[in-house]
CSV table of C-alpha atoms and ligand atoms in Angstrom, one decimal:
chain,number,residue,atom,x,y,z
A,1290,UNK,CA,-17.4,14.1,22.1
A,1291,UNK,CA,-15.8,14.3,18.6
A,1292,UNK,CA,-13.3,15.8,16.5
A,1293,UNK,CA,-12.7,18.0,13.3
A,1294,UNK,CA,-11.6,15.2,11.2
A,1295,UNK,CA,-10.2,11.6,10.8
A,1296,UNK,CA,-7.6,10.4,8.3
A,1297,UNK,CA,-7.9,7.3,6.2
A,1298,UNK,CA,-5.6,6.3,3.5
A,1299,UNK,CA,-4.2,9.8,3.4
A,1300,UNK,CA,-7.7,11.5,3.0
A,1301,UNK,CA,-9.1,13.7,5.5
A,1302,UNK,CA,-12.9,12.6,6.4
A,1303,UNK,CA,-14.6,15.4,8.0
A,1304,UNK,CA,-16.6,14.8,11.1
A,1305,UNK,CA,-18.1,17.7,12.3
A,1306,UNK,CA,-20.4,18.2,9.3
A,1307,UNK,CA,-21.7,14.5,9.9
A,1308,UNK,CA,-22.1,15.4,13.8
A,1309,UNK,CA,-24.0,18.6,13.1
A,1310,UNK,CA,-26.2,16.8,10.6
A,1311,UNK,CA,-26.8,13.8,13.3
A,1312,UNK,CA,-27.7,16.5,15.9
A,1313,UNK,CA,-30.2,18.2,13.6
A,1314,UNK,CA,-31.9,15.0,13.2
A,1315,UNK,CA,-32.0,13.6,16.4
A,1316,UNK,CA,-34.8,14.1,19.1
A,1317,UNK,CA,-32.7,14.4,22.0
A,1318,UNK,CA,-30.1,17.1,21.3
A,1319,UNK,CA,-26.8,17.4,23.5
A,1320,UNK,CA,-26.6,20.4,25.8
A,1321,UNK,CA,-22.6,20.6,24.8
A,1322,UNK,CA,-20.4,19.1,22.3
A,1323,UNK,CA,-16.9,18.6,23.2
A,1324,UNK,CA,-14.5,19.0,20.1
A,1325,UNK,CA,-10.7,17.9,19.5
A,1326,UNK,CA,-9.3,20.3,16.9
A,1327,UNK,CA,-6.6,18.0,15.1
A,1328,UNK,CA,-5.9,20.5,12.8
A,1329,UNK,CA,-7.1,18.6,9.8
A,1330,UNK,CA,-10.3,20.7,9.0
A,1331,UNK,CA,-12.1,23.8,9.5
A,1332,UNK,CA,-14.9,23.5,12.1
A,1333,UNK,CA,-18.1,25.3,12.2
A,1334,UNK,CA,-18.7,26.0,15.8
A,1335,UNK,CA,-22.1,26.6,17.1
A,1336,UNK,CA,-22.1,29.6,19.9
A,1337,UNK,CA,-23.0,28.1,23.6
A,1338,UNK,CA,-23.2,24.7,22.5
A,1339,UNK,CA,-19.6,23.6,21.1
A,1340,UNK,CA,-16.7,23.4,23.4
A,1341,UNK,CA,-12.9,23.1,22.2
A,1342,UNK,CA,-11.2,20.5,24.0
A,1343,UNK,CA,-8.1,22.2,24.3
A,1344,UNK,CA,-9.3,25.3,26.1
A,1345,UNK,CA,-11.2,22.9,28.5
A,1346,UNK,CA,-7.6,21.1,29.1
A,1347,UNK,CA,-5.8,24.4,30.1
A,1348,UNK,CA,-8.6,25.2,32.6
A,1349,UNK,CA,-8.8,21.8,34.2
A,1350,UNK,CA,-5.2,20.8,33.9
A,1351,UNK,CA,-4.7,20.2,37.4
A,1352,UNK,CA,-8.2,19.2,38.6
A,1353,UNK,CA,-8.6,15.8,40.7
A,1354,UNK,CA,-11.7,14.0,39.6
A,1355,UNK,CA,-12.9,11.3,42.1
A,1356,UNK,CA,-14.0,8.1,41.1
A,1357,UNK,CA,-17.8,7.6,40.2
A,1358,UNK,CA,-19.0,4.3,41.8
A,1359,UNK,CA,-21.6,2.4,39.8
A,1360,UNK,CA,-23.4,-0.9,40.5
A,1361,UNK,CA,-21.9,-3.6,38.9
A,1362,UNK,CA,-25.1,-3.9,36.7
A,1363,UNK,CA,-24.8,0.0,35.7
A,1364,UNK,CA,-25.0,0.0,32.0
A,1365,UNK,CA,-21.4,1.0,30.6
A,1366,UNK,CA,-22.3,1.3,26.9
A,1367,UNK,CA,-24.9,0.1,24.3
A,1368,UNK,CA,-23.4,-0.8,20.9
A,1369,UNK,CA,-26.0,-1.3,17.6
A,1370,UNK,CA,-25.8,-4.4,15.8
A,1371,UNK,CA,-27.6,-5.8,12.8
A,1372,UNK,CA,-30.1,-8.8,13.0
A,1373,UNK,CA,-32.8,-9.9,10.7
A,1374,UNK,CA,-35.2,-6.9,10.8
A,1375,UNK,CA,-34.4,-3.4,9.5
A,1376,UNK,CA,-34.1,-2.2,12.9
A,1377,UNK,CA,-30.4,-2.6,14.8
A,1378,UNK,CA,-30.5,-3.9,18.3
A,1379,UNK,CA,-28.9,-1.8,21.0
A,1380,UNK,CA,-26.6,-4.5,23.1
A,1381,UNK,CA,-26.4,-3.3,26.7
A,1382,UNK,CA,-23.4,-4.1,28.5
A,1383,UNK,CA,-22.9,-3.8,32.2
A,1384,UNK,CA,-19.8,-2.6,34.0
A,1385,UNK,CA,-18.8,-5.1,36.5
A,1386,UNK,CA,-19.2,-8.3,34.8
A,1387,UNK,CA,-17.5,-6.7,31.5
A,1388,UNK,CA,-14.7,-5.6,33.8
A,1389,UNK,CA,-14.2,-9.0,35.3
A,1390,UNK,CA,-14.6,-10.8,31.9
A,1391,UNK,CA,-12.1,-8.6,30.1
A,1392,UNK,CA,-9.6,-9.0,33.1
A,1393,UNK,CA,-9.7,-12.5,32.9
A,1394,UNK,CA,-9.4,-12.7,29.2
A,1395,UNK,CA,-6.1,-10.6,28.9
A,1396,UNK,CA,-3.8,-13.0,30.8
A,1397,UNK,CA,-5.9,-16.3,30.1
A,1398,UNK,CA,-6.8,-16.1,26.4
A,1399,UNK,CA,-4.2,-13.5,25.2
A,1400,UNK,CA,-1.3,-14.2,27.4
A,1401,UNK,CA,-0.9,-10.4,27.9
A,1402,UNK,CA,1.0,-9.3,31.1
A,1403,UNK,CA,1.1,-6.0,32.8
A,1404,UNK,CA,3.6,-3.7,31.5
A,1405,UNK,CA,3.6,-5.1,28.1
A,1406,UNK,CA,1.8,-3.6,25.0
A,1407,UNK,CA,-1.5,-4.7,23.2
A,1408,UNK,CA,-2.1,-3.7,19.6
A,1409,UNK,CA,-5.5,-4.2,18.1
A,1410,UNK,CA,-6.1,-2.9,14.6
A,1411,UNK,CA,-9.9,-3.0,14.9
A,1412,UNK,CA,-12.1,0.1,14.2
A,1413,UNK,CA,-12.7,1.8,17.6
A,1414,UNK,CA,-16.4,2.0,17.3
A,1415,UNK,CA,-16.4,-1.9,16.7
A,1416,UNK,CA,-16.8,-4.2,19.6
A,1417,UNK,CA,-13.5,-5.5,19.1
A,1418,UNK,CA,-12.2,-2.0,19.4
A,1419,UNK,CA,-14.2,-1.3,22.7
A,1420,UNK,CA,-12.9,-4.4,24.3
A,1421,UNK,CA,-9.3,-4.8,22.9
A,1422,UNK,CA,-8.2,-1.2,22.1
A,1423,UNK,CA,-9.4,0.4,25.1
A,1424,UNK,CA,-10.8,-1.6,28.2
A,1425,UNK,CA,-9.4,-4.9,28.0
A,1426,UNK,CA,-5.5,-3.8,27.7
A,1427,UNK,CA,-6.0,-1.0,30.3
A,1428,UNK,CA,-7.8,-3.0,33.0
A,1429,UNK,CA,-5.0,-5.7,32.5
A,1430,UNK,CA,-2.4,-3.3,32.8
A,1431,UNK,CA,-1.0,-3.1,29.3
A,1432,UNK,CA,-0.1,0.1,27.1
A,1433,UNK,CA,-2.7,0.1,24.2
A,1434,UNK,CA,-1.9,1.3,20.6
A,1435,UNK,CA,-4.6,3.1,18.8
A,1436,UNK,CA,-3.7,3.3,15.2
A,1437,UNK,CA,-5.5,5.5,12.6
A,1438,UNK,CA,-5.0,4.3,8.9
A,1439,UNK,CA,-4.8,1.6,6.6
A,1440,UNK,CA,-2.3,-1.4,7.0
A,1441,UNK,CA,-0.9,-0.4,3.6
A,1442,UNK,CA,0.0,3.1,4.2
A,1443,UNK,CA,2.8,4.5,3.7
A,1444,UNK,CA,3.5,0.7,2.8
A,1445,UNK,CA,2.7,-3.0,3.9
A,1446,UNK,CA,5.2,-2.9,6.5
A,1447,UNK,CA,3.3,-0.2,8.8
A,1448,UNK,CA,1.9,-2.4,11.5
A,1449,UNK,CA,5.3,-4.4,11.9
A,1450,UNK,CA,7.2,-1.1,12.2
A,1451,UNK,CA,4.9,-0.3,15.1
A,1452,UNK,CA,5.5,-3.7,16.8
A,1453,UNK,CA,9.0,-3.2,16.6
A,1454,UNK,CA,9.0,0.5,17.9
A,1455,UNK,CA,6.6,-0.1,20.8
A,1456,UNK,CA,7.8,-3.9,21.6
A,1457,UNK,CA,4.4,-4.9,21.2
A,1458,UNK,CA,3.5,-8.6,22.8
A,1459,UNK,CA,0.0,-9.0,21.8
A,1460,UNK,CA,-1.7,-8.4,18.3
A,1461,UNK,CA,-5.2,-8.7,17.2
A,1462,UNK,CA,-6.5,-7.9,13.7
A,1463,UNK,CA,-9.3,-9.6,11.4
A,1464,UNK,CA,-8.8,-12.1,8.4
A,1465,UNK,CA,-10.0,-9.3,5.8
A,1466,UNK,CA,-6.7,-7.2,6.8
A,1467,UNK,CA,-4.4,-10.1,6.5
A,1468,UNK,CA,-5.6,-10.8,3.1
A,1469,UNK,CA,-5.1,-7.0,2.0
A,1470,UNK,CA,-1.6,-7.6,3.1
A,1471,UNK,CA,-1.3,-10.8,1.0
A,1472,UNK,CA,-1.2,-8.6,-2.0
A,1473,UNK,CA,2.0,-6.6,-0.6
A,1474,UNK,CA,5.6,-7.9,-0.8
A,1475,UNK,CA,6.0,-10.5,1.8
A,1476,UNK,CA,9.3,-9.2,2.7
A,1477,UNK,CA,7.9,-6.3,4.5
A,1478,UNK,CA,6.8,-9.0,7.1
A,1479,UNK,CA,10.4,-9.5,8.1
A,1480,UNK,CA,11.7,-6.2,7.8
A,1481,UNK,CA,11.4,-5.4,11.1
A,1482,UNK,CA,12.5,-6.8,14.7
A,1483,UNK,CA,9.2,-8.8,15.9
A,1484,UNK,CA,11.0,-10.7,18.6
A,1485,UNK,CA,8.7,-9.1,21.4
A,1486,UNK,CA,5.3,-10.5,19.5
A,1487,UNK,CA,4.1,-13.5,21.3
A,1488,UNK,CA,1.3,-14.1,18.9
A,1489,UNK,CA,-1.6,-12.7,16.5
A,1490,UNK,CA,-5.2,-13.1,17.4
A,1491,UNK,CA,-7.8,-12.8,14.5
A,1492,UNK,CA,-11.6,-12.9,14.7
A,1493,UNK,CA,-14.7,-11.4,13.2
A,1494,UNK,CA,-15.1,-13.7,10.4
A,1495,UNK,CA,-14.0,-17.1,9.3
A,1496,UNK,CA,-10.3,-17.4,8.9
A,1497,UNK,CA,-9.4,-19.5,5.9
A,1498,UNK,CA,-6.5,-21.7,5.7
A,1499,UNK,CA,-4.3,-20.4,3.0
A,1500,UNK,CA,-4.7,-17.0,4.8
A,1501,UNK,CA,-3.8,-18.3,8.1
A,1502,UNK,CA,-0.8,-20.5,6.9
A,1503,UNK,CA,0.7,-17.2,4.8
A,1504,UNK,CA,0.8,-15.0,7.9
A,1505,UNK,CA,1.9,-17.9,10.2
A,1506,UNK,CA,4.9,-18.5,7.8
A,1507,UNK,CA,5.5,-15.1,7.1
A,1508,UNK,CA,5.9,-14.2,10.4
A,1509,UNK,CA,6.9,-17.2,12.3
A,1510,UNK,CA,4.4,-16.7,15.2
A,1511,UNK,CA,1.3,-18.6,16.4
A,1512,UNK,CA,-1.8,-17.3,14.7
A,1513,UNK,CA,-4.9,-17.9,16.8
A,1514,UNK,CA,-8.4,-17.7,15.4
A,1515,UNK,CA,-11.3,-16.5,18.1
A,1516,UNK,CA,-15.0,-16.5,17.8
A,1517,UNK,CA,-17.3,-14.3,19.3
A,1518,UNK,CA,-20.1,-11.7,18.9
A,1519,UNK,CA,-21.0,-8.1,19.8
A,1520,UNK,CA,-23.6,-9.6,22.1
A,1521,UNK,CA,-20.9,-11.2,24.0
A,1522,UNK,CA,-17.8,-8.5,24.0
A,1523,UNK,CA,-15.4,-11.4,24.7
A,1524,UNK,CA,-14.6,-14.7,23.0
A,1525,UNK,CA,-16.8,-17.7,23.1
A,1526,UNK,CA,-14.7,-20.1,21.3
A,1527,UNK,CA,-10.7,-19.8,21.1
A,1528,UNK,CA,-7.9,-21.7,22.5
A,1529,UNK,CA,-6.9,-20.6,26.2
A,1530,UNK,CA,-3.1,-20.9,26.2
A,1531,UNK,CA,-2.9,-18.8,29.0
A,1532,UNK,CA,-4.7,-21.4,31.1
A,1533,UNK,CA,-2.9,-24.5,29.4
A,1534,UNK,CA,-1.2,-24.9,26.1
A,1535,UNK,CA,-3.7,-26.3,23.4
A,1536,UNK,CA,-2.9,-27.1,19.9
A,1537,UNK,CA,-4.9,-24.6,17.4
A,1538,UNK,CA,-6.1,-26.4,14.2
A,1539,UNK,CA,-6.6,-24.8,11.0
A,1540,UNK,CA,-10.3,-23.5,10.2
A,1541,UNK,CA,-11.6,-24.0,13.8
A,1542,UNK,CA,-11.6,-20.9,16.4
A,1543,UNK,CA,-11.1,-23.8,18.9
A,1544,UNK,CA,-13.1,-24.8,21.9
A,1545,UNK,CA,-15.6,-23.4,24.2
A,1546,UNK,CA,-14.1,-20.6,26.5
A,1547,UNK,CA,-14.6,-21.0,30.3
A,1548,UNK,CA,-17.8,-19.5,31.4
A,1549,UNK,CA,-19.6,-20.5,28.4
A,1550,UNK,CA,-21.5,-23.8,27.9
A,1551,UNK,CA,-21.5,-24.1,24.2
A,1552,UNK,CA,-23.9,-26.6,22.7
A,1553,UNK,CA,-25.0,-27.5,18.9
A,1554,UNK,CA,-28.7,-27.9,18.7
A,1555,UNK,CA,-30.8,-29.2,16.0
A,1556,UNK,CA,-32.7,-26.3,14.5
A,1557,UNK,CA,-36.0,-28.2,13.9
A,1558,UNK,CA,-36.2,-30.2,17.1
A,1559,UNK,CA,-34.0,-28.4,19.8
A,1560,UNK,CA,-32.1,-31.8,20.5
A,1561,UNK,CA,-28.4,-31.5,21.5
A,1562,UNK,CA,-26.3,-32.9,18.7
A,1563,UNK,CA,-23.8,-35.2,20.5
A,1564,UNK,CA,-22.0,-37.1,17.7
A,1565,UNK,CA,-19.1,-35.5,16.0
A,1566,UNK,CA,-19.6,-33.7,12.9
A,1567,UNK,CA,-23.2,-32.9,12.8
A,1568,UNK,CA,-24.3,-29.6,11.8
A,1569,UNK,CA,-26.4,-27.6,14.3
A,1570,UNK,CA,-27.3,-24.1,15.5
A,1571,UNK,CA,-24.2,-22.8,17.9
A,1572,UNK,CA,-26.2,-22.1,21.0
A,1573,UNK,CA,-25.2,-21.1,24.7
A,1574,UNK,CA,-26.9,-22.4,27.6
A,1575,UNK,CA,-27.7,-20.0,30.3
A,1576,UNK,CA,-26.6,-18.2,32.2
A,1577,UNK,CA,-24.3,-16.4,29.9
A,1578,UNK,CA,-20.9,-15.5,31.4
A,1579,UNK,CA,-19.8,-12.2,32.8
A,1580,UNK,CA,-19.4,-9.4,30.1
A,1581,UNK,CA,-22.3,-10.7,27.9
A,1582,UNK,CA,-25.2,-8.3,27.0
A,1583,UNK,CA,-27.5,-7.6,29.9
A,1584,UNK,CA,-30.4,-7.1,27.3
A,1585,UNK,CA,-31.7,-4.9,24.1
A,1586,UNK,CA,-31.5,-1.3,25.2
A,1587,UNK,CA,-35.0,-0.4,26.2
A,1588,UNK,CA,-36.6,-3.5,24.7
A,1589,UNK,CA,-36.5,-6.4,27.2
A,1590,UNK,CA,-39.0,-8.5,25.1
A,1591,UNK,CA,-37.0,-8.1,22.1
A,1592,UNK,CA,-33.9,-9.4,23.8
A,1593,UNK,CA,-35.8,-12.5,25.0
A,1594,UNK,CA,-37.8,-13.1,21.8
A,1595,UNK,CA,-34.5,-12.4,19.6
A,1596,UNK,CA,-32.1,-14.5,21.5
A,1597,UNK,CA,-33.8,-16.9,23.7
A,1598,UNK,CA,-36.6,-18.6,22.0
A,1599,UNK,CA,-35.5,-19.5,18.4
A,1600,UNK,CA,-34.9,-23.2,19.3
A,1601,UNK,CA,-37.8,-25.2,19.8
A,1602,UNK,CA,-38.6,-26.1,23.3
A,1603,UNK,CA,-35.7,-24.8,25.0
A,1604,UNK,CA,-34.5,-21.5,26.4
A,1605,UNK,CA,-30.9,-21.1,25.2
A,1606,UNK,CA,-29.2,-18.4,23.8
A,1607,UNK,CA,-29.0,-18.5,20.1
A,1608,UNK,CA,-25.6,-17.2,18.3
A,1609,UNK,CA,-27.7,-17.7,14.8
A,1610,UNK,CA,-24.5,-19.5,13.4
A,1611,UNK,CA,-24.3,-22.9,12.0
A,1612,UNK,CA,-21.6,-24.9,13.4
A,1613,UNK,CA,-20.1,-28.5,13.7
A,1614,UNK,CA,-17.7,-29.9,16.6
A,1615,UNK,CA,-15.0,-32.5,15.7
A,1616,UNK,CA,-14.3,-35.7,17.7
A,1617,UNK,CA,-11.6,-33.8,19.5
A,1618,UNK,CA,-14.2,-30.9,20.9
A,1619,UNK,CA,-13.1,-28.1,18.3
A,1620,UNK,CA,-15.9,-26.2,16.7
A,1621,UNK,CA,-15.7,-25.1,13.1
A,1622,UNK,CA,-18.2,-22.1,12.3
A,1623,UNK,CA,-20.1,-22.7,8.8
A,1624,UNK,CA,-22.0,-19.3,8.4
A,1625,UNK,CA,-25.3,-17.5,9.8
A,1626,UNK,CA,-28.7,-18.9,9.9
A,1627,UNK,CA,-30.2,-15.8,9.7
A,1628,UNK,CA,-29.6,-12.8,6.9
A,1629,UNK,CA,-26.8,-11.2,8.5
A,1630,UNK,CA,-23.4,-11.0,6.2
A,1631,UNK,CA,-19.9,-10.3,7.1
A,1632,UNK,CA,-18.2,-7.7,4.8
A,1633,UNK,CA,-14.5,-7.4,5.8
A,1634,UNK,CA,-15.2,-8.3,9.3
A,1635,UNK,CA,-18.2,-6.0,9.3
A,1636,UNK,CA,-21.4,-7.3,10.3
A,1637,UNK,CA,-24.3,-6.1,8.5
A,1638,UNK,CA,-27.8,-7.0,8.4
A,1639,UNK,CA,-29.4,-7.4,4.7
A,1640,UNK,CA,-32.8,-5.9,5.7
A,1641,UNK,CA,-31.0,-2.6,6.9
A,1642,UNK,CA,-29.4,-2.4,3.4
A,1643,UNK,CA,-32.6,-3.1,1.8
A,1644,UNK,CA,-34.3,-0.2,3.9
A,1645,UNK,CA,-31.8,2.3,2.9
A,1646,UNK,CA,-32.1,1.4,-0.6
A,1647,UNK,CA,-36.1,1.7,-0.6
A,1648,UNK,CA,-35.5,5.2,0.7
A,1649,UNK,CA,-34.4,6.3,-3.0
A,1650,UNK,CA,-37.8,7.6,-4.7
A,1651,UNK,CA,-37.2,5.5,-7.8
A,1652,UNK,CA,-37.1,2.3,-6.1
A,1653,UNK,CA,-40.3,-0.2,-5.5
A,1654,UNK,CA,-38.7,-3.0,-4.2
A,1655,UNK,CA,-35.3,-4.5,-3.6
A,1656,UNK,CA,-33.5,-7.5,-2.2
A,1657,UNK,CA,-29.7,-7.7,-0.9
A,1658,UNK,CA,-27.6,-10.9,-0.5
A,1659,UNK,CA,-24.1,-11.5,0.6
A,1660,UNK,CA,-22.0,-12.9,-2.3
A,1661,UNK,CA,-18.7,-14.6,-1.5
A,1662,UNK,CA,-15.6,-12.2,-2.2
A,1663,UNK,CA,-12.0,-13.4,-2.4
A,1664,UNK,CA,-10.9,-10.3,-0.4
A,1665,UNK,CA,-13.6,-9.1,1.9
A,1666,UNK,CA,-15.2,-12.5,2.5
A,1667,UNK,CA,-18.6,-11.3,1.5
A,1668,UNK,CA,-19.9,-8.3,-0.4
A,1669,UNK,CA,-23.4,-7.0,-0.7
A,1670,UNK,CA,-25.2,-7.5,-4.0
A,1671,UNK,CA,-28.6,-5.7,-4.3
A,1672,UNK,CA,-31.6,-6.3,-7.1
A,1673,UNK,CA,-33.7,-3.7,-7.3
A,1674,UNK,CA,-37.1,-3.1,-9.3
A,1675,UNK,CA,-37.8,0.1,-10.2
A,1676,UNK,CA,-41.2,2.0,-10.0
A,1677,UNK,CA,-40.9,3.0,-13.6
A,1678,UNK,CA,-40.0,-0.2,-15.4
A,1679,UNK,CA,-39.7,1.4,-18.7
A,1680,UNK,CA,-36.3,2.7,-17.3
A,1681,UNK,CA,-34.9,-1.1,-17.6
A,1682,UNK,CA,-34.1,-0.4,-21.3
A,1683,UNK,CA,-32.2,2.8,-20.7
A,1684,UNK,CA,-28.4,2.0,-19.6
A,1685,UNK,CA,-27.4,5.3,-18.8
A,1686,UNK,CA,-30.2,6.0,-16.5
A,1687,UNK,CA,-29.5,2.7,-14.6
A,1688,UNK,CA,-25.8,3.6,-14.6
A,1689,UNK,CA,-27.1,7.0,-13.0
A,1690,UNK,CA,-29.3,5.1,-10.7
A,1691,UNK,CA,-26.9,2.9,-9.6
A,1692,UNK,CA,-24.7,5.6,-8.3
A,1693,UNK,CA,-27.5,7.5,-6.5
A,1694,UNK,CA,-28.3,4.6,-4.7
A,1695,UNK,CA,-25.1,3.6,-3.5
A,1696,UNK,CA,-25.0,7.1,-2.2
A,1697,UNK,CA,-28.0,6.7,-0.3
A,1698,UNK,CA,-26.6,3.5,1.6
A,1699,UNK,CA,-23.1,5.5,2.1
A,1700,UNK,CA,-24.8,8.2,3.7
A,1701,UNK,CA,-27.5,6.0,5.9
A,1702,UNK,CA,-25.4,3.0,6.8
A,1703,UNK,CA,-21.8,4.1,5.7
A,1704,UNK,CA,-19.7,2.8,2.9
A,1705,UNK,CA,-19.0,-0.5,4.6
A,1706,UNK,CA,-22.6,-1.1,3.7
A,1707,UNK,CA,-22.4,-0.1,0.1
A,1708,UNK,CA,-23.3,-2.9,-2.3
A,1709,UNK,CA,-20.8,-4.0,-4.8
A,1710,UNK,CA,-23.2,-3.4,-7.4
A,1711,UNK,CA,-27.0,-2.5,-7.8
A,1712,UNK,CA,-28.7,-4.3,-10.5
A,1713,UNK,CA,-32.1,-3.8,-11.8
A,1714,UNK,CA,-34.6,-6.4,-12.7
A,1715,UNK,CA,-38.6,-6.8,-13.5
A,1716,UNK,CA,-39.3,-8.8,-10.7
A,1717,UNK,CA,-37.9,-10.5,-7.9
A,1718,UNK,CA,-38.0,-14.4,-7.1
A,1719,UNK,CA,-40.2,-15.0,-4.3
A,1720,UNK,CA,-42.4,-17.9,-3.0
A,1721,UNK,CA,-46.4,-18.0,-3.7
A,1722,UNK,CA,-46.8,-16.4,-0.3
A,1723,UNK,CA,-44.5,-13.4,-1.1
A,1724,UNK,CA,-41.5,-14.5,0.7
A,1725,UNK,CA,-38.2,-13.3,-0.8
A,1726,UNK,CA,-36.0,-15.9,-2.1
A,1727,UNK,CA,-32.8,-14.7,-0.8
A,1728,UNK,CA,-30.9,-18.1,-0.5
A,1729,UNK,CA,-31.6,-18.7,-4.0
A,1730,UNK,CA,-30.6,-15.4,-5.2
A,1731,UNK,CA,-27.4,-15.9,-3.4
A,1732,UNK,CA,-26.7,-19.2,-4.7
A,1733,UNK,CA,-27.1,-17.9,-8.5
A,1734,UNK,CA,-24.8,-15.1,-7.8
A,1735,UNK,CA,-22.2,-17.6,-6.4
A,1736,UNK,CA,-22.8,-19.9,-9.3
A,1737,UNK,CA,-24.4,-22.6,-7.1
A,1738,UNK,CA,-27.5,-24.9,-7.5
A,1739,UNK,CA,-30.2,-22.6,-6.1
A,1740,UNK,CA,-32.3,-25.7,-5.0
A,1741,UNK,CA,-35.6,-26.7,-5.0
A,1742,UNK,CA,-37.3,-23.9,-6.9
A,1743,UNK,CA,-41.0,-25.3,-6.8
A,1744,UNK,CA,-42.4,-23.0,-4.3
A,1745,UNK,CA,-41.3,-20.1,-6.8
A,1746,UNK,CA,-43.9,-17.8,-7.9
A,1747,UNK,CA,-42.2,-16.7,-11.3
A,1748,UNK,CA,-39.7,-18.9,-12.5
A,1749,UNK,CA,-38.4,-16.0,-14.9
A,1750,UNK,CA,-37.3,-13.9,-11.9
A,1751,UNK,CA,-34.1,-16.0,-11.2
A,1752,UNK,CA,-33.3,-16.3,-14.7
A,1753,UNK,CA,-33.0,-12.6,-15.2
A,1754,UNK,CA,-30.8,-12.5,-12.1
A,1755,UNK,CA,-28.7,-15.4,-13.6
A,1756,UNK,CA,-28.1,-13.7,-16.9
A,1757,UNK,CA,-27.4,-10.3,-15.1
A,1758,UNK,CA,-24.6,-12.1,-13.3
A,1759,UNK,CA,-23.2,-14.0,-16.3
A,1760,UNK,CA,-22.9,-10.6,-17.9
B,2126,PRX,O1,-20.8,-15.2,12.2
B,2126,PRX,C1,-20.0,-14.9,13.4
B,2126,PRX,C2,-18.9,-14.1,12.7
B,2126,PRX,O2,-19.4,-12.7,13.0
B,2126,PRX,C3,-20.5,-12.8,13.8
B,2126,PRX,C4,-20.3,-11.6,14.8
B,2126,PRX,O3,-20.1,-10.4,14.4
B,2126,PRX,P1,-19.8,-9.1,15.3
B,2126,PRX,O4,-21.0,-9.0,16.1
B,2126,PRX,O5,-19.2,-8.0,14.4
B,2126,PRX,O6,-18.6,-9.3,16.3
B,2126,PRX,C5,-17.4,-9.6,16.2
B,2126,PRX,C6,-16.6,-9.8,17.0
B,2126,PRX,C7,-15.4,-10.9,17.1
B,2126,PRX,C8,-20.7,-14.1,14.6
B,2126,PRX,O7,-21.7,-14.3,14.6
B,2126,PRX,N1,-17.7,-14.5,13.5
B,2126,PRX,C9,-17.0,-14.0,14.3
B,2126,PRX,N2,-15.7,-14.5,14.5
B,2126,PRX,C10,-15.7,-15.3,13.8
B,2126,PRX,C11,-16.8,-15.3,13.1
B,2126,PRX,N3,-16.8,-16.4,12.1
B,2126,PRX,C12,-16.2,-17.4,12.0
B,2126,PRX,N4,-15.0,-17.5,12.8
B,2126,PRX,C13,-14.6,-16.3,13.6
B,2126,PRX,N5,-13.5,-16.4,14.2
């Protein structure tokens, strides 16, 4: 099912050519394609395969479609997400458990009631969109708003005008979007009647204190951070004000949500860290609560190996995040333990971006790291070694290559994964055993000390990167 096009920042983004290309590349081709013509772009229709939704709607307007009963464990969807390898994992979710988890989260976490309106600004294809644009609010008896577009168009007040118009009671967004709004006139926050709004929930990336304070003071509403993952489908850490009023702490998403037995474990010994403020891997003791992934689609072994065997001596679910817990039981998330980066609330694997860039014929080798960015949290930065080293002195050829490589990433992974810069170097920093020193590259890009470099094969490699970054 698709449409002729979408609209982003006033620009028409054609979907049909992308869809046709995807079907051309796929091994398993659909028999039929159902298309909504929004009147945004012309569509080339394939006879016998492509069907227009408007025609079928007229045909089936008064049909009664019976409920299709499935087992509780029947998969409801798979959502692909990044990890440490170049191959994304298909997070497979069940039907019954997911429904129960979402139904319970609406009153207990989001304090939403039947008859009210939920407004989640996420992308619909992201886990937050699945859980809290579509299923959660509707299962909870709430109306839901689907908003297509930017928070700044026609102006920075558009979201708040929707809150007034539809009497939104619960709103859900991401810190990046708030940082975008911070650049707008703060008067836009108070131009509309926001009396219906109970709270603004934010998730997907660390919520920095200045952003939290700015929006909380601007709106005069509680701001509630919540931490979770594509794999879990609903919050792991937050404050459940629908159960009992719990104060929020700046910088902390909160405490473990009911159903989650969250622990901090020593990454070397697997031992539980019981003293306050000790840094460890955020892990969840099995069984996971309803709603969390059943397995990795088509690969049970990968599910077990990836998530359940990384902490020594214990079979626990690893979130791959570092965290600490203070004396009051509030968790603080300190970043990933793996090579996953977070760009504007979007989770990306540096390995996937590297594989995509390696698809360019001129590239011999590439390293991608996440670098701190004021607006997006992190951006991807790429350092490539060219097959033809003589091009390194040809500035115009390098500029052209940078553009081409960005296009390759746009086409294979989408614009969100496009590196902020692609820089070209003669050699990449590696250990003597050939392991890429991504953390050292990242430190240099962020102006930090790269740490112990005695294992590095060629010490000039990091200097080149440092020179490029400074220039
Ligand atoms: O690193 C954590 C970060 O985002 C990762 C999960 O991303 P994704 O699978 O795209 O799911 C997003 C669903 C909200 C986590 O492993 N993350 C998510 N929420 C927070 C966060 N980091 C800090 N604070 C949060 N509230």
